[in-house]
mmCIF file of C-alpha atoms in Angstrom:
data_model
loop_
_atom_site.group_PDB
_atom_site.id
_atom_site.type_symbol
_atom_site.label_atom_id
_atom_site.label_comp_id
_atom_site.label_asym_id
_atom_site.label_seq_id
_atom_site.Cartn_x
_atom_site.Cartn_y
_atom_site.Cartn_z
ATOM 1 C CA UNK A 1 -24.352 19.177 -52.585
ATOM 2 C CA UNK A 2 -20.765 18.312 -54.543
ATOM 3 C CA UNK A 3 -18.965 15.140 -53.255
ATOM 4 C CA UNK A 4 -15.975 14.296 -55.074
ATOM 5 C CA UNK A 5 -14.916 11.402 -55.765
ATOM 6 C CA UNK A 6 -10.896 10.877 -54.667
ATOM 7 C CA UNK A 7 -8.904 7.233 -54.797
ATOM 8 C CA UNK A 8 -9.786 6.778 -51.070
ATOM 9 C CA UNK A 9 -12.876 8.135 -50.441
ATOM 10 C CA UNK A 10 -15.742 10.621 -51.089
ATOM 11 C CA UNK A 11 -15.662 14.218 -49.677
ATOM 12 C CA UNK A 12 -17.786 17.040 -49.364
ATOM 13 C CA UNK A 13 -16.495 20.128 -51.223
ATOM 14 C CA UNK A 14 -17.875 23.665 -51.591
ATOM 15 C CA UNK A 15 -16.110 26.631 -52.992
ATOM 16 C CA UNK A 16 -16.620 30.581 -52.751
ATOM 17 C CA UNK A 17 -15.898 32.448 -55.398
ATOM 18 C CA UNK A 18 -14.161 30.261 -58.370
ATOM 19 C CA UNK A 19 -13.321 31.974 -60.269
ATOM 20 C CA UNK A 20 -10.153 33.859 -57.642
ATOM 21 C CA UNK A 21 -6.913 34.339 -59.370
ATOM 22 C CA UNK A 22 -5.165 32.244 -55.841
ATOM 23 C CA UNK A 23 -6.594 29.423 -53.238
ATOM 24 C CA UNK A 24 -7.145 29.528 -49.823
ATOM 25 C CA UNK A 25 -7.962 25.768 -48.126
ATOM 26 C CA UNK A 26 -9.304 26.093 -45.412
ATOM 27 C CA UNK A 27 -9.697 22.562 -43.329
ATOM 28 C CA UNK A 28 -11.522 22.216 -40.097
ATOM 29 C CA UNK A 29 -10.689 20.478 -36.570
ATOM 30 C CA UNK A 30 -11.795 17.476 -35.223
ATOM 31 C CA UNK A 31 -16.072 16.596 -34.629
ATOM 32 C CA UNK A 32 -16.193 19.396 -36.117
ATOM 33 C CA UNK A 33 -16.731 20.322 -40.031
ATOM 34 C CA UNK A 34 -16.536 23.570 -42.875
ATOM 35 C CA UNK A 35 -19.562 25.409 -41.554
ATOM 36 C CA UNK A 36 -17.103 26.559 -38.630
ATOM 37 C CA UNK A 37 -15.740 28.302 -41.672
ATOM 38 C CA UNK A 38 -19.036 28.577 -44.172
ATOM 39 C CA UNK A 39 -20.278 31.693 -43.153
ATOM 40 C CA UNK A 40 -18.421 34.461 -41.826
ATOM 41 C CA UNK A 41 -15.069 33.548 -42.397
ATOM 42 C CA UNK A 42 -15.149 31.783 -45.933
ATOM 43 C CA UNK A 43 -16.793 34.895 -47.564
ATOM 44 C CA UNK A 44 -15.021 37.440 -46.325
ATOM 45 C CA UNK A 45 -11.581 35.394 -47.921
ATOM 46 C CA UNK A 46 -14.166 34.842 -51.096
ATOM 47 C CA UNK A 47 -13.859 39.084 -51.691
ATOM 48 C CA UNK A 48 -10.367 38.530 -52.876
ATOM 49 C CA UNK A 49 -9.176 34.318 -53.101
ATOM 50 C CA UNK A 50 -11.124 31.226 -54.304
ATOM 51 C CA UNK A 51 -11.819 29.617 -51.341
ATOM 52 C CA UNK A 52 -11.877 25.813 -50.940
ATOM 53 C CA UNK A 53 -13.670 24.310 -48.005
ATOM 54 C CA UNK A 54 -14.229 20.256 -47.316
ATOM 55 C CA UNK A 55 -15.463 18.361 -44.587
ATOM 56 C CA UNK A 56 -12.528 15.612 -43.307
ATOM 57 C CA UNK A 57 -13.553 12.141 -44.106
ATOM 58 C CA UNK A 58 -15.969 10.972 -40.674
ATOM 59 C CA UNK A 59 -17.182 14.387 -40.759
ATOM 60 C CA UNK A 60 -20.201 16.801 -41.284
ATOM 61 C CA UNK A 61 -21.540 15.484 -45.443
ATOM 62 C CA UNK A 62 -18.014 13.291 -46.275
ATOM 63 C CA UNK A 63 -17.638 9.602 -46.296
ATOM 64 C CA UNK A 64 -17.925 8.271 -42.280
ATOM 65 C CA UNK A 65 -14.623 5.676 -43.368
ATOM 66 C CA UNK A 66 -13.265 3.237 -40.133
ATOM 67 C CA UNK A 67 -10.022 4.375 -40.900
ATOM 68 C CA UNK A 68 -6.877 6.603 -41.677
ATOM 69 C CA UNK A 69 -7.548 9.637 -40.125
ATOM 70 C CA UNK A 70 -3.634 10.723 -39.445
ATOM 71 C CA UNK A 71 -1.543 13.156 -40.319
ATOM 72 C CA UNK A 72 -0.120 11.390 -43.447
ATOM 73 C CA UNK A 73 -3.596 9.632 -44.821
ATOM 74 C CA UNK A 74 -5.133 13.090 -43.995
ATOM 75 C CA UNK A 75 -2.635 15.184 -45.529
ATOM 76 C CA UNK A 76 -3.386 12.285 -48.689
ATOM 77 C CA UNK A 77 -5.997 13.164 -49.011
ATOM 78 C CA UNK A 78 -5.938 16.531 -49.002
ATOM 79 C CA UNK A 79 -3.525 16.499 -52.311
ATOM 80 C CA UNK A 80 -5.987 13.764 -53.849
ATOM 81 C CA UNK A 81 -8.922 16.848 -53.998
ATOM 82 C CA UNK A 82 -6.245 19.601 -54.792
ATOM 83 C CA UNK A 83 -5.227 17.476 -57.882
ATOM 84 C CA UNK A 84 -9.553 16.057 -58.457
ATOM 85 C CA UNK A 85 -9.823 20.254 -58.576
ATOM 86 C CA UNK A 86 -6.957 21.152 -60.317
ATOM 87 C CA UNK A 87 -5.267 23.170 -57.590
ATOM 88 C CA UNK A 88 -1.228 23.607 -58.351
ATOM 89 C CA UNK A 89 -0.707 25.736 -55.139
ATOM 90 C CA UNK A 90 -3.059 26.853 -52.573
ATOM 91 C CA UNK A 91 -2.875 28.729 -49.546
ATOM 92 C CA UNK A 92 -3.698 27.009 -46.545
ATOM 93 C CA UNK A 93 -5.416 27.767 -42.979
ATOM 94 C CA UNK A 94 -6.397 24.915 -40.574
ATOM 95 C CA UNK A 95 -7.883 24.992 -37.479
ATOM 96 C CA UNK A 96 -7.178 22.558 -34.274
ATOM 97 C CA UNK A 97 -6.042 18.933 -35.770
ATOM 98 C CA UNK A 98 -7.177 20.816 -39.596
ATOM 99 C CA UNK A 99 -3.543 22.940 -38.334
ATOM 100 C CA UNK A 100 -1.219 19.997 -37.941
ATOM 101 C CA UNK A 101 -2.601 18.658 -41.264
ATOM 102 C CA UNK A 102 -1.970 21.941 -42.808
ATOM 103 C CA UNK A 103 1.515 21.681 -41.661
ATOM 104 C CA UNK A 104 1.765 18.201 -42.204
ATOM 105 C CA UNK A 105 0.684 19.517 -45.866
ATOM 106 C CA UNK A 106 3.773 22.044 -45.989
ATOM 107 C CA UNK A 107 6.778 18.905 -44.305
ATOM 108 C CA UNK A 108 5.862 16.737 -47.124
ATOM 109 C CA UNK A 109 4.216 18.882 -50.028
ATOM 110 C CA UNK A 110 5.916 21.688 -49.676
ATOM 111 C CA UNK A 111 5.345 23.246 -53.513
ATOM 112 C CA UNK A 112 2.105 22.984 -53.766
ATOM 113 C CA UNK A 113 1.732 25.242 -50.645
ATOM 114 C CA UNK A 114 1.310 29.190 -50.661
ATOM 115 C CA UNK A 115 1.725 30.957 -47.060
ATOM 116 C CA UNK A 116 0.529 28.562 -44.038
ATOM 117 C CA UNK A 117 -1.723 29.539 -41.583
ATOM 118 C CA UNK A 118 -2.693 27.645 -38.475
ATOM 119 C CA UNK A 119 -5.392 28.363 -36.005
ATOM 120 C CA UNK A 120 -5.366 27.096 -32.637
ATOM 121 C CA UNK A 121 -2.995 23.613 -33.492
ATOM 122 C CA UNK A 122 -2.699 21.676 -30.179
ATOM 123 C CA UNK A 123 0.873 20.026 -29.652
ATOM 124 C CA UNK A 124 -0.006 16.159 -30.325
ATOM 125 C CA UNK A 125 2.653 15.612 -27.182
ATOM 126 C CA UNK A 126 0.581 17.455 -24.441
ATOM 127 C CA UNK A 127 -0.865 14.222 -22.765
ATOM 128 C CA UNK A 128 -3.801 16.781 -22.467
ATOM 129 C CA UNK A 129 -4.644 17.393 -25.977
ATOM 130 C CA UNK A 130 -7.255 14.638 -26.078
ATOM 131 C CA UNK A 131 -8.701 15.619 -23.381
ATOM 132 C CA UNK A 132 -8.935 19.189 -23.665
ATOM 133 C CA UNK A 133 -10.679 17.838 -26.778
ATOM 134 C CA UNK A 134 -12.712 15.417 -24.807
ATOM 135 C CA UNK A 135 -13.527 18.603 -22.417
ATOM 136 C CA UNK A 136 -14.616 21.180 -25.497
ATOM 137 C CA UNK A 137 -16.588 17.876 -26.556
ATOM 138 C CA UNK A 138 -18.576 18.155 -23.648
ATOM 139 C CA UNK A 139 -18.955 21.545 -23.059
ATOM 140 C CA UNK A 140 -20.539 22.037 -26.728
ATOM 141 C CA UNK A 141 -23.262 19.618 -25.803
ATOM 142 C CA UNK A 142 -23.827 21.043 -22.989
ATOM 143 C CA UNK A 143 -23.823 24.116 -24.402
ATOM 144 C CA UNK A 144 -26.085 23.340 -27.369
ATOM 145 C CA UNK A 145 -29.058 20.699 -24.705
ATOM 146 C CA UNK A 146 -28.853 24.599 -22.236
ATOM 147 C CA UNK A 147 -29.371 26.792 -25.724
ATOM 148 C CA UNK A 148 -31.296 25.165 -28.068
ATOM 149 C CA UNK A 149 -32.749 22.544 -26.643
ATOM 150 C CA UNK A 150 -36.108 23.810 -25.118
ATOM 151 C CA UNK A 151 -38.332 21.988 -22.904
ATOM 152 C CA UNK A 152 -41.570 22.558 -24.757
ATOM 153 C CA UNK A 153 -39.337 20.167 -27.514
ATOM 154 C CA UNK A 154 -37.903 17.798 -26.952
ATOM 155 C CA UNK A 155 -38.368 15.929 -30.224
ATOM 156 C CA UNK A 156 -36.601 17.951 -31.954
ATOM 157 C CA UNK A 157 -33.980 18.439 -29.653
ATOM 158 C CA UNK A 158 -33.350 15.143 -29.441
ATOM 159 C CA UNK A 159 -32.637 14.906 -33.607
ATOM 160 C CA UNK A 160 -29.690 17.045 -32.789
ATOM 161 C CA UNK A 161 -28.838 15.484 -29.508
ATOM 162 C CA UNK A 162 -28.693 11.772 -30.902
ATOM 163 C CA UNK A 163 -26.787 13.445 -33.441
ATOM 164 C CA UNK A 164 -24.200 14.526 -32.530
ATOM 165 C CA UNK A 165 -24.062 11.345 -30.095
ATOM 166 C CA UNK A 166 -23.994 9.300 -33.378
ATOM 167 C CA UNK A 167 -20.995 11.498 -34.348
ATOM 168 C CA UNK A 168 -18.786 10.927 -31.297
ATOM 169 C CA UNK A 169 -20.083 7.205 -31.217
ATOM 170 C CA UNK A 170 -18.857 6.703 -34.642
ATOM 171 C CA UNK A 171 -15.414 8.645 -33.917
ATOM 172 C CA UNK A 172 -14.436 6.870 -30.930
ATOM 173 C CA UNK A 173 -15.484 3.329 -31.300
ATOM 174 C CA UNK A 174 -15.738 2.127 -34.903
ATOM 175 C CA UNK A 175 -13.141 4.010 -36.557
ATOM 176 C CA UNK A 176 -9.007 4.765 -35.229
ATOM 177 C CA UNK A 177 -9.510 8.497 -34.943
ATOM 178 C CA UNK A 178 -8.289 7.987 -31.187
ATOM 179 C CA UNK A 179 -5.126 5.734 -31.715
ATOM 180 C CA UNK A 180 -4.386 7.209 -35.307
ATOM 181 C CA UNK A 181 -4.223 10.839 -32.475
ATOM 182 C CA UNK A 182 -2.054 9.925 -30.666
ATOM 183 C CA UNK A 183 0.356 8.399 -32.891
ATOM 184 C CA UNK A 184 0.752 11.439 -34.288
ATOM 185 C CA UNK A 185 2.521 12.456 -30.758
ATOM 186 C CA UNK A 186 5.626 13.551 -31.924
ATOM 187 C CA UNK A 187 4.694 15.789 -34.794
ATOM 188 C CA UNK A 188 5.921 18.610 -33.262
ATOM 189 C CA UNK A 189 9.800 17.398 -32.467
ATOM 190 C CA UNK A 190 9.498 15.946 -36.023
ATOM 191 C CA UNK A 191 12.883 17.536 -37.999
ATOM 192 C CA UNK A 192 10.176 18.594 -41.393
ATOM 193 C CA UNK A 193 8.711 20.916 -38.367
ATOM 194 C CA UNK A 194 11.479 23.070 -38.226
ATOM 195 C CA UNK A 195 12.378 23.079 -41.998
ATOM 196 C CA UNK A 196 9.724 24.651 -42.568
ATOM 197 C CA UNK A 197 10.185 27.347 -44.849
ATOM 198 C CA UNK A 198 6.549 28.828 -45.992
ATOM 199 C CA UNK A 199 5.551 32.158 -44.083
ATOM 200 C CA UNK A 200 2.932 30.910 -41.620
ATOM 201 C CA UNK A 201 0.943 32.681 -39.180
ATOM 202 C CA UNK A 202 0.033 30.904 -35.987
ATOM 203 C CA UNK A 203 -2.763 32.426 -34.372
ATOM 204 C CA UNK A 204 -4.236 31.280 -30.634
ATOM 205 C CA UNK A 205 -6.903 32.535 -28.473
ATOM 206 C CA UNK A 206 -5.269 34.462 -25.446
ATOM 207 C CA UNK A 207 -7.861 31.866 -22.951
ATOM 208 C CA UNK A 208 -6.900 28.316 -24.725
ATOM 209 C CA UNK A 209 -4.989 26.201 -23.088
ATOM 210 C CA UNK A 210 -3.089 25.271 -27.050
ATOM 211 C CA UNK A 211 -1.529 29.214 -27.055
ATOM 212 C CA UNK A 212 2.057 26.774 -25.481
ATOM 213 C CA UNK A 213 1.607 25.086 -28.304
ATOM 214 C CA UNK A 214 1.582 27.993 -30.460
ATOM 215 C CA UNK A 215 4.715 29.220 -28.908
ATOM 216 C CA UNK A 216 6.263 25.965 -29.573
ATOM 217 C CA UNK A 217 6.112 26.232 -33.167
ATOM 218 C CA UNK A 218 6.461 29.988 -33.015
ATOM 219 C CA UNK A 219 10.037 28.642 -31.597
ATOM 220 C CA UNK A 220 10.689 26.103 -33.871
ATOM 221 C CA UNK A 221 9.015 27.472 -38.045
ATOM 222 C CA UNK A 222 11.589 29.917 -38.340
ATOM 223 C CA UNK A 223 8.732 32.314 -41.013
ATOM 224 C CA UNK A 224 6.783 32.638 -39.081
ATOM 225 C CA UNK A 225 4.136 34.913 -36.747
ATOM 226 C CA UNK A 226 2.024 34.181 -33.272
ATOM 227 C CA UNK A 227 -0.458 36.287 -33.011
ATOM 228 C CA UNK A 228 -2.830 36.035 -29.761
ATOM 229 C CA UNK A 229 -6.287 36.992 -30.655
ATOM 230 C CA UNK A 230 -9.462 37.786 -27.368
ATOM 231 C CA UNK A 231 -11.123 34.049 -27.044
ATOM 232 C CA UNK A 232 -10.069 30.427 -25.536
ATOM 233 C CA UNK A 233 -10.211 27.132 -28.589
ATOM 234 C CA UNK A 234 -13.143 28.289 -29.951
ATOM 235 C CA UNK A 235 -11.827 30.975 -31.549
ATOM 236 C CA UNK A 236 -13.415 31.219 -35.022
ATOM 237 C CA UNK A 237 -16.539 30.496 -33.697
ATOM 238 C CA UNK A 238 -16.510 33.426 -30.457
ATOM 239 C CA UNK A 239 -14.167 35.890 -32.865
ATOM 240 C CA UNK A 240 -15.017 34.959 -36.461
ATOM 241 C CA UNK A 241 -14.047 38.424 -37.590
ATOM 242 C CA UNK A 242 -11.350 38.464 -35.923
ATOM 243 C CA UNK A 243 -9.790 35.435 -37.718
ATOM 244 C CA UNK A 244 -11.313 36.734 -41.241
ATOM 245 C CA UNK A 245 -9.614 39.663 -40.778
ATOM 246 C CA UNK A 246 -6.182 38.357 -39.508
ATOM 247 C CA UNK A 247 -6.181 35.498 -42.545
ATOM 248 C CA UNK A 248 -6.934 38.530 -45.334
ATOM 249 C CA UNK A 249 -3.569 40.934 -43.635
ATOM 250 C CA UNK A 250 -1.834 38.030 -44.396
ATOM 251 C CA UNK A 251 -3.179 36.359 -47.727
ATOM 252 C CA UNK A 252 -3.741 39.731 -48.583
ATOM 253 C CA UNK A 253 0.047 40.905 -48.626
ATOM 254 C CA UNK A 254 1.161 37.607 -50.402
ATOM 255 C CA UNK A 255 -0.781 38.608 -53.772
ATOM 256 C CA UNK A 256 0.442 41.631 -53.334
ATOM 257 C CA UNK A 257 3.018 41.918 -56.441
ATOM 258 C CA UNK A 258 6.327 43.152 -55.217
ATOM 259 C CA UNK A 259 8.073 46.642 -56.131
ATOM 260 C CA UNK B 1 -49.922 47.711 -61.104
ATOM 261 C CA UNK B 2 -50.093 45.408 -58.138
ATOM 262 C CA UNK B 3 -51.343 42.368 -60.312
ATOM 263 C CA UNK B 4 -47.962 42.810 -62.968
ATOM 264 C CA UNK B 5 -46.033 42.574 -59.908
ATOM 265 C CA UNK B 6 -47.393 39.933 -59.546
ATOM 266 C CA UNK B 7 -47.467 37.794 -62.192
ATOM 267 C CA UNK B 8 -43.401 37.661 -62.690
ATOM 268 C CA UNK B 9 -42.584 37.197 -59.067
ATOM 269 C CA UNK B 10 -43.224 34.265 -57.246
ATOM 270 C CA UNK B 11 -45.154 35.066 -53.959
ATOM 271 C CA UNK B 12 -44.614 33.609 -50.619
ATOM 272 C CA UNK B 13 -46.833 30.780 -50.837
ATOM 273 C CA UNK B 14 -44.935 29.493 -53.788
ATOM 274 C CA UNK B 15 -41.033 30.009 -52.496
ATOM 275 C CA UNK B 16 -42.435 28.889 -48.589
ATOM 276 C CA UNK B 17 -43.019 25.657 -50.320
ATOM 277 C CA UNK B 18 -40.230 25.468 -52.091
ATOM 278 C CA UNK B 19 -37.679 26.546 -48.411
ATOM 279 C CA UNK B 20 -40.492 23.348 -46.822
ATOM 280 C CA UNK B 21 -38.918 20.728 -49.292
ATOM 281 C CA UNK B 22 -35.683 21.850 -49.710
ATOM 282 C CA UNK B 23 -35.684 21.557 -45.907
ATOM 283 C CA UNK B 24 -37.231 17.782 -45.732
ATOM 284 C CA UNK B 25 -34.486 16.923 -48.377
ATOM 285 C CA UNK B 26 -32.444 17.915 -45.181
ATOM 286 C CA UNK B 27 -33.008 16.472 -42.247
ATOM 287 C CA UNK B 28 -34.757 13.875 -43.897
ATOM 288 C CA UNK B 29 -39.404 13.535 -44.171
ATOM 289 C CA UNK B 30 -38.958 11.235 -40.966
ATOM 290 C CA UNK B 31 -38.610 14.167 -38.448
ATOM 291 C CA UNK B 32 -39.944 16.717 -40.630
ATOM 292 C CA UNK B 33 -43.902 14.539 -39.935
ATOM 293 C CA UNK B 34 -43.043 15.261 -36.730
ATOM 294 C CA UNK B 35 -43.456 19.298 -36.948
ATOM 295 C CA UNK B 36 -44.967 21.568 -37.622
ATOM 296 C CA UNK B 37 -42.853 23.806 -40.667
ATOM 297 C CA UNK B 38 -44.189 27.311 -40.427
ATOM 298 C CA UNK B 39 -42.239 31.088 -42.197
ATOM 299 C CA UNK B 40 -42.809 32.165 -38.287
ATOM 300 C CA UNK B 41 -40.172 28.440 -37.211
ATOM 301 C CA UNK B 42 -37.034 29.329 -36.804
ATOM 302 C CA UNK B 43 -33.835 27.066 -37.866
ATOM 303 C CA UNK B 44 -31.867 26.580 -34.752
ATOM 304 C CA UNK B 45 -34.587 26.992 -32.014
ATOM 305 C CA UNK B 46 -37.578 24.752 -34.074
ATOM 306 C CA UNK B 47 -36.109 22.978 -37.096
ATOM 307 C CA UNK B 48 -33.058 21.968 -34.610
ATOM 308 C CA UNK B 49 -31.287 22.131 -37.763
ATOM 309 C CA UNK B 50 -27.603 22.266 -37.022
ATOM 310 C CA UNK B 51 -24.809 24.629 -39.301
ATOM 311 C CA UNK B 52 -23.857 21.838 -41.898
ATOM 312 C CA UNK B 53 -27.966 21.486 -42.162
ATOM 313 C CA UNK B 54 -28.437 25.020 -42.583
ATOM 314 C CA UNK B 55 -24.865 25.071 -45.110
ATOM 315 C CA UNK B 56 -26.621 21.965 -47.262
ATOM 316 C CA UNK B 57 -29.940 24.112 -47.114
ATOM 317 C CA UNK B 58 -27.492 27.014 -48.728
ATOM 318 C CA UNK B 59 -26.921 25.436 -50.959
ATOM 319 C CA UNK B 60 -30.274 24.096 -52.371
ATOM 320 C CA UNK B 61 -31.994 27.308 -51.836
ATOM 321 C CA UNK B 62 -28.645 29.317 -54.073
ATOM 322 C CA UNK B 63 -28.888 26.607 -57.190
ATOM 323 C CA UNK B 64 -32.411 26.825 -57.430
ATOM 324 C CA UNK B 65 -33.204 30.545 -57.243
ATOM 325 C CA UNK B 66 -30.080 31.318 -58.836
ATOM 326 C CA UNK B 67 -27.543 34.027 -59.112
ATOM 327 C CA UNK B 68 -30.084 36.703 -58.634
ATOM 328 C CA UNK B 69 -29.739 36.484 -54.972
ATOM 329 C CA UNK B 70 -26.428 36.044 -52.450
ATOM 330 C CA UNK B 71 -27.539 34.132 -49.388
ATOM 331 C CA UNK B 72 -23.711 33.584 -48.552
ATOM 332 C CA UNK B 73 -23.244 36.726 -48.159
ATOM 333 C CA UNK B 74 -26.934 37.925 -47.415
ATOM 334 C CA UNK B 75 -25.415 34.967 -44.277
ATOM 335 C CA UNK B 76 -22.148 36.718 -43.890
ATOM 336 C CA UNK B 77 -23.590 39.850 -42.858
ATOM 337 C CA UNK B 78 -24.841 38.604 -39.553
ATOM 338 C CA UNK B 79 -23.387 37.442 -36.365
ATOM 339 C CA UNK B 80 -24.040 33.755 -35.360
ATOM 340 C CA UNK B 81 -27.153 35.398 -32.292
ATOM 341 C CA UNK B 82 -29.232 36.336 -35.711
ATOM 342 C CA UNK B 83 -28.349 33.009 -37.838
ATOM 343 C CA UNK B 84 -29.558 31.566 -34.278
ATOM 344 C CA UNK B 85 -32.336 33.687 -34.435
ATOM 345 C CA UNK B 86 -33.410 32.724 -38.484
ATOM 346 C CA UNK B 87 -36.813 32.316 -38.920
ATOM 347 C CA UNK B 88 -37.437 30.882 -42.445
ATOM 348 C CA UNK B 89 -39.871 34.357 -42.717
ATOM 349 C CA UNK B 90 -36.706 36.273 -43.182
ATOM 350 C CA UNK B 91 -35.404 33.991 -45.963
ATOM 351 C CA UNK B 92 -38.894 34.366 -47.770
ATOM 352 C CA UNK B 93 -38.422 37.703 -47.586
ATOM 353 C CA UNK B 94 -34.829 38.504 -48.700
ATOM 354 C CA UNK B 95 -35.595 35.633 -51.821
ATOM 355 C CA UNK B 96 -38.645 38.628 -53.042
ATOM 356 C CA UNK B 97 -36.635 41.812 -52.598
ATOM 357 C CA UNK B 98 -33.881 39.962 -54.780
ATOM 358 C CA UNK B 99 -36.728 38.834 -57.499
#
């Protein structure tokens, strides 16, 4: 599996259809990894585009580092990754906290970003954001126990539970992830967000607690379209085809020559 | 005729051994020792592999069996339930069909 050495961190990267003319880079959310895109959404987009997926630092198979989970550090990583892969400009899609990384890229490095797709990006000023993520993680674990922890195979089930538990323990107790996220509270009020000129697609789940965040972004980013799809915050897992098709439609329009 | 085909096609047993090796590399020998990996083993339930481990496994399959098989494309036609149900023998059969 390709691990790319960047100046500050080693990241696990997967590419689909490397010959594609235009590139889309997809950024996953907190406590997740690139697998959220790998099986359904990425192969669909790879029919038309070069698709680059990567695990954020501290996640998936990327290097575990104690600091640098704020949006500035995360976008430094992404810029370094683009440099390392020789990508001048790419469309960006980001899910949850990855959506905030994509937005931050558009504010810091506008020339490096084509179109911008934000899936379920939460407003970090909402006190509940961290709570939502916490609850989500707990629900995820409970879901996991109910569905996969077959009582006759407790040993095997234990391995996954312990692996997940280790990841939360690491990120919450051994890294700056909590304070880094809390320090981003004012991000949606940053004038740079309202100045994003990129064509922007906002996809939120109808049932998601994050819909108000989507409306906030839709009202601030001049060139943004909000799409509500059936599902909640977990929509890329619940409705990968819907997300894939929305992204395909949004990006295809970009690549069609005008006139 | 059958003999001729077997001469250049990898048998199920050989493919299984290779996949078994990949699983060991992905999840670690210490865990594999506690399991009985068979062609009927399912990835999520029996082997308790999570999605990022299946990604790592897929990459090994792609690198080893090469461009003859479109493993990611094959997986992408499945919904989540089908991936959860996926057994080792499904992959063995798929690789055999592609040869």
